[in-house]
Amino acid sequence: MGSETPSFQHYASAQTDFKPPLIANDNAYLGDVFSSESLSPNTPISAGFYRLDPGPELVYTYTYDEMKIIVDGYFEISDETGKSVKAAKGDVFFFPKGSKITFRTEKGGLGFYCGQRKKDTA
């Protein structure tokens, strides 16, 4: 007959139950929950959570395009152009490939992202 139609995937209560691994300093955590890499190896997208606890800022240069929505807490997000935003729950961001972004927080923040990259390559 033909190839099977893929079904959707679901991670119940991911915002509270998924624990992203530590990636930098002692306060920056990031982990992919899902990726389309197995279905679309040439054009994958990966999505997951980024958490920053109070402490050192994180400076990150994007090697892919990414969208992020703040789902809890607050961030101060700035780039090399001098643009700076105090980000709160519900704010949505687009970080283009090549942008160098600084993330800071006084009380902690959690974001959900979707990036055009392979799984676990941030």
mmCIF file of C-alpha atoms in Angstrom:
data_model
loop_
_atom_site.group_PDB
_atom_site.id
_atom_site.type_symbol
_atom_site.label_atom_id
_atom_site.label_comp_id
_atom_site.label_asym_id
_atom_site.label_seq_id
_atom_site.Cartn_x
_atom_site.Cartn_y
_atom_site.Cartn_z
ATOM 1 C CA MET A 1 0.000 0.000 0.000
ATOM 2 C CA GLY A 2 2.071 3.054 0.879
ATOM 3 C CA SER A 3 3.833 4.590 3.763
ATOM 4 C CA GLU A 4 2.006 5.020 7.035
ATOM 5 C CA THR A 5 0.781 8.429 8.102
ATOM 6 C CA PRO A 6 2.742 9.593 11.156
ATOM 7 C CA SER A 7 0.731 10.392 14.284
ATOM 8 C CA PHE A 8 1.177 13.407 16.514
ATOM 9 C CA GLN A 9 3.206 13.208 19.725
ATOM 10 C CA HIS A 10 2.129 14.400 23.152
ATOM 11 C CA TYR A 11 4.039 15.157 26.367
ATOM 12 C CA ALA A 12 1.466 15.750 29.120
ATOM 13 C CA SER A 13 2.321 18.461 31.654
ATOM 14 C CA ALA A 14 5.655 19.117 29.948
ATOM 15 C CA GLN A 15 5.945 22.660 31.319
ATOM 16 C CA THR A 16 6.005 21.350 34.891
ATOM 17 C CA ASP A 17 7.338 17.788 34.510
ATOM 18 C CA PHE A 18 10.111 18.083 31.882
ATOM 19 C CA LYS A 19 13.475 18.881 33.489
ATOM 20 C CA PRO A 20 15.948 20.304 30.958
ATOM 21 C CA PRO A 21 19.623 19.522 31.605
ATOM 22 C CA LEU A 22 22.173 22.093 32.779
ATOM 23 C CA ILE A 23 23.981 23.660 29.794
ATOM 24 C CA ALA A 24 26.012 26.578 31.195
ATOM 25 C CA ASN A 25 27.205 28.158 34.431
ATOM 26 C CA ASP A 26 25.188 26.788 37.338
ATOM 27 C CA ASN A 27 21.902 28.365 36.291
ATOM 28 C CA ALA A 28 21.122 27.810 32.563
ATOM 29 C CA TYR A 29 19.100 24.758 31.476
ATOM 30 C CA LEU A 30 17.932 23.718 28.007
ATOM 31 C CA GLY A 31 16.445 20.533 26.605
ATOM 32 C CA ASP A 32 14.562 19.424 23.526
ATOM 33 C CA VAL A 33 11.205 17.788 24.151
ATOM 34 C CA PHE A 34 10.464 16.881 20.525
ATOM 35 C CA SER A 35 12.203 17.012 17.141
ATOM 36 C CA SER A 36 11.110 16.360 13.567
ATOM 37 C CA GLU A 37 14.592 15.095 12.682
ATOM 38 C CA SER A 38 13.511 11.464 12.122
ATOM 39 C CA LEU A 39 10.711 12.570 9.752
ATOM 40 C CA SER A 40 12.479 15.510 8.072
ATOM 41 C CA PRO A 41 16.233 14.965 8.380
ATOM 42 C CA ASN A 42 17.112 17.735 5.897
ATOM 43 C CA THR A 43 14.859 20.400 7.462
ATOM 44 C CA PRO A 44 14.354 19.461 11.109
ATOM 45 C CA ILE A 45 12.803 21.591 13.822
ATOM 46 C CA SER A 46 13.332 20.965 17.509
ATOM 47 C CA ALA A 47 11.355 22.327 20.433
ATOM 48 C CA GLY A 48 11.762 22.366 24.174
ATOM 49 C CA PHE A 49 12.330 24.441 27.274
ATOM 50 C CA TYR A 50 14.981 26.965 28.325
ATOM 51 C CA ARG A 51 15.200 27.900 32.001
ATOM 52 C CA LEU A 52 17.459 30.527 33.515
ATOM 53 C CA ASP A 53 17.736 30.790 37.279
ATOM 54 C CA PRO A 54 19.165 33.872 39.035
ATOM 55 C CA GLY A 55 22.927 34.131 38.585
ATOM 56 C CA PRO A 56 25.284 34.791 35.676
ATOM 57 C CA GLU A 57 23.872 35.983 32.361
ATOM 58 C CA LEU A 58 23.938 33.670 29.365
ATOM 59 C CA VAL A 59 25.283 34.967 26.036
ATOM 60 C CA TYR A 60 24.339 32.796 23.063
ATOM 61 C CA THR A 61 25.031 33.125 19.336
ATOM 62 C CA TYR A 62 22.310 31.467 17.272
ATOM 63 C CA THR A 63 23.447 29.204 14.410
ATOM 64 C CA TYR A 64 19.797 28.636 13.382
ATOM 65 C CA ASP A 65 16.486 30.548 13.447
ATOM 66 C CA GLU A 66 14.450 30.201 16.632
ATOM 67 C CA MET A 67 11.092 31.312 18.037
ATOM 68 C CA LYS A 68 10.619 31.529 21.813
ATOM 69 C CA ILE A 69 7.632 32.286 24.055
ATOM 70 C CA ILE A 70 8.095 33.173 27.699
ATOM 71 C CA VAL A 71 5.869 30.811 29.685
ATOM 72 C CA ASP A 72 6.840 31.787 33.232
ATOM 73 C CA GLY A 73 8.904 34.369 35.084
ATOM 74 C CA TYR A 74 10.915 37.205 33.581
ATOM 75 C CA PHE A 75 13.991 37.754 31.432
ATOM 76 C CA GLU A 76 15.940 40.765 30.277
ATOM 77 C CA ILE A 77 16.866 39.969 26.684
ATOM 78 C CA SER A 78 19.301 42.084 24.667
ATOM 79 C CA ASP A 79 21.371 41.855 21.498
ATOM 80 C CA GLU A 80 24.481 43.450 20.003
ATOM 81 C CA THR A 81 22.435 46.155 18.256
ATOM 82 C CA GLY A 82 21.535 47.624 21.650
ATOM 83 C CA LYS A 83 17.933 46.417 21.586
ATOM 84 C CA SER A 84 16.789 45.346 25.057
ATOM 85 C CA VAL A 85 13.431 44.022 26.303
ATOM 86 C CA LYS A 86 12.125 43.134 29.750
ATOM 87 C CA ALA A 87 10.342 39.915 28.769
ATOM 88 C CA ALA A 88 7.375 38.502 30.667
ATOM 89 C CA LYS A 89 4.942 35.597 30.375
ATOM 90 C CA GLY A 90 3.238 35.624 26.976
ATOM 91 C CA ASP A 91 5.968 37.561 25.126
ATOM 92 C CA VAL A 92 7.105 35.988 21.849
ATOM 93 C CA PHE A 93 10.553 36.412 20.259
ATOM 94 C CA PHE A 94 12.226 35.592 16.947
ATOM 95 C CA PHE A 95 16.004 35.141 17.102
ATOM 96 C CA PRO A 96 17.474 35.049 13.580
ATOM 97 C CA LYS A 97 20.480 32.931 12.669
ATOM 98 C CA GLY A 98 23.652 34.878 13.514
ATOM 99 C CA SER A 99 22.160 36.963 16.324
ATOM 100 C CA LYS A 100 24.095 37.175 19.591
ATOM 101 C CA ILE A 101 21.610 37.317 22.472
ATOM 102 C CA THR A 102 22.174 37.986 26.174
ATOM 103 C CA PHE A 103 19.709 36.517 28.663
ATOM 104 C CA ARG A 104 19.534 37.823 32.248
ATOM 105 C CA THR A 105 17.060 37.284 35.084
ATOM 106 C CA GLU A 106 16.710 38.441 38.667
ATOM 107 C CA LYS A 107 14.038 35.952 39.745
ATOM 108 C CA GLY A 108 14.132 33.226 37.088
ATOM 109 C CA GLY A 109 12.378 32.573 33.820
ATOM 110 C CA LEU A 110 11.162 29.756 31.603
ATOM 111 C CA GLY A 111 10.768 29.845 27.836
ATOM 112 C CA PHE A 112 9.460 27.387 25.266
ATOM 113 C CA TYR A 113 11.345 27.436 21.953
ATOM 114 C CA CYS A 114 11.145 25.981 18.478
ATOM 115 C CA GLY A 115 14.322 26.122 16.406
ATOM 116 C CA GLN A 116 15.278 25.088 12.900
ATOM 117 C CA ARG A 117 17.976 22.599 13.906
ATOM 118 C CA LYS A 118 18.591 18.954 14.717
ATOM 119 C CA LYS A 119 17.766 17.541 18.152
ATOM 120 C CA ASP A 120 20.137 18.427 20.988
ATOM 121 C CA THR A 121 22.406 20.648 18.857
ATOM 122 C CA ALA A 122 21.795 24.011 20.532
#
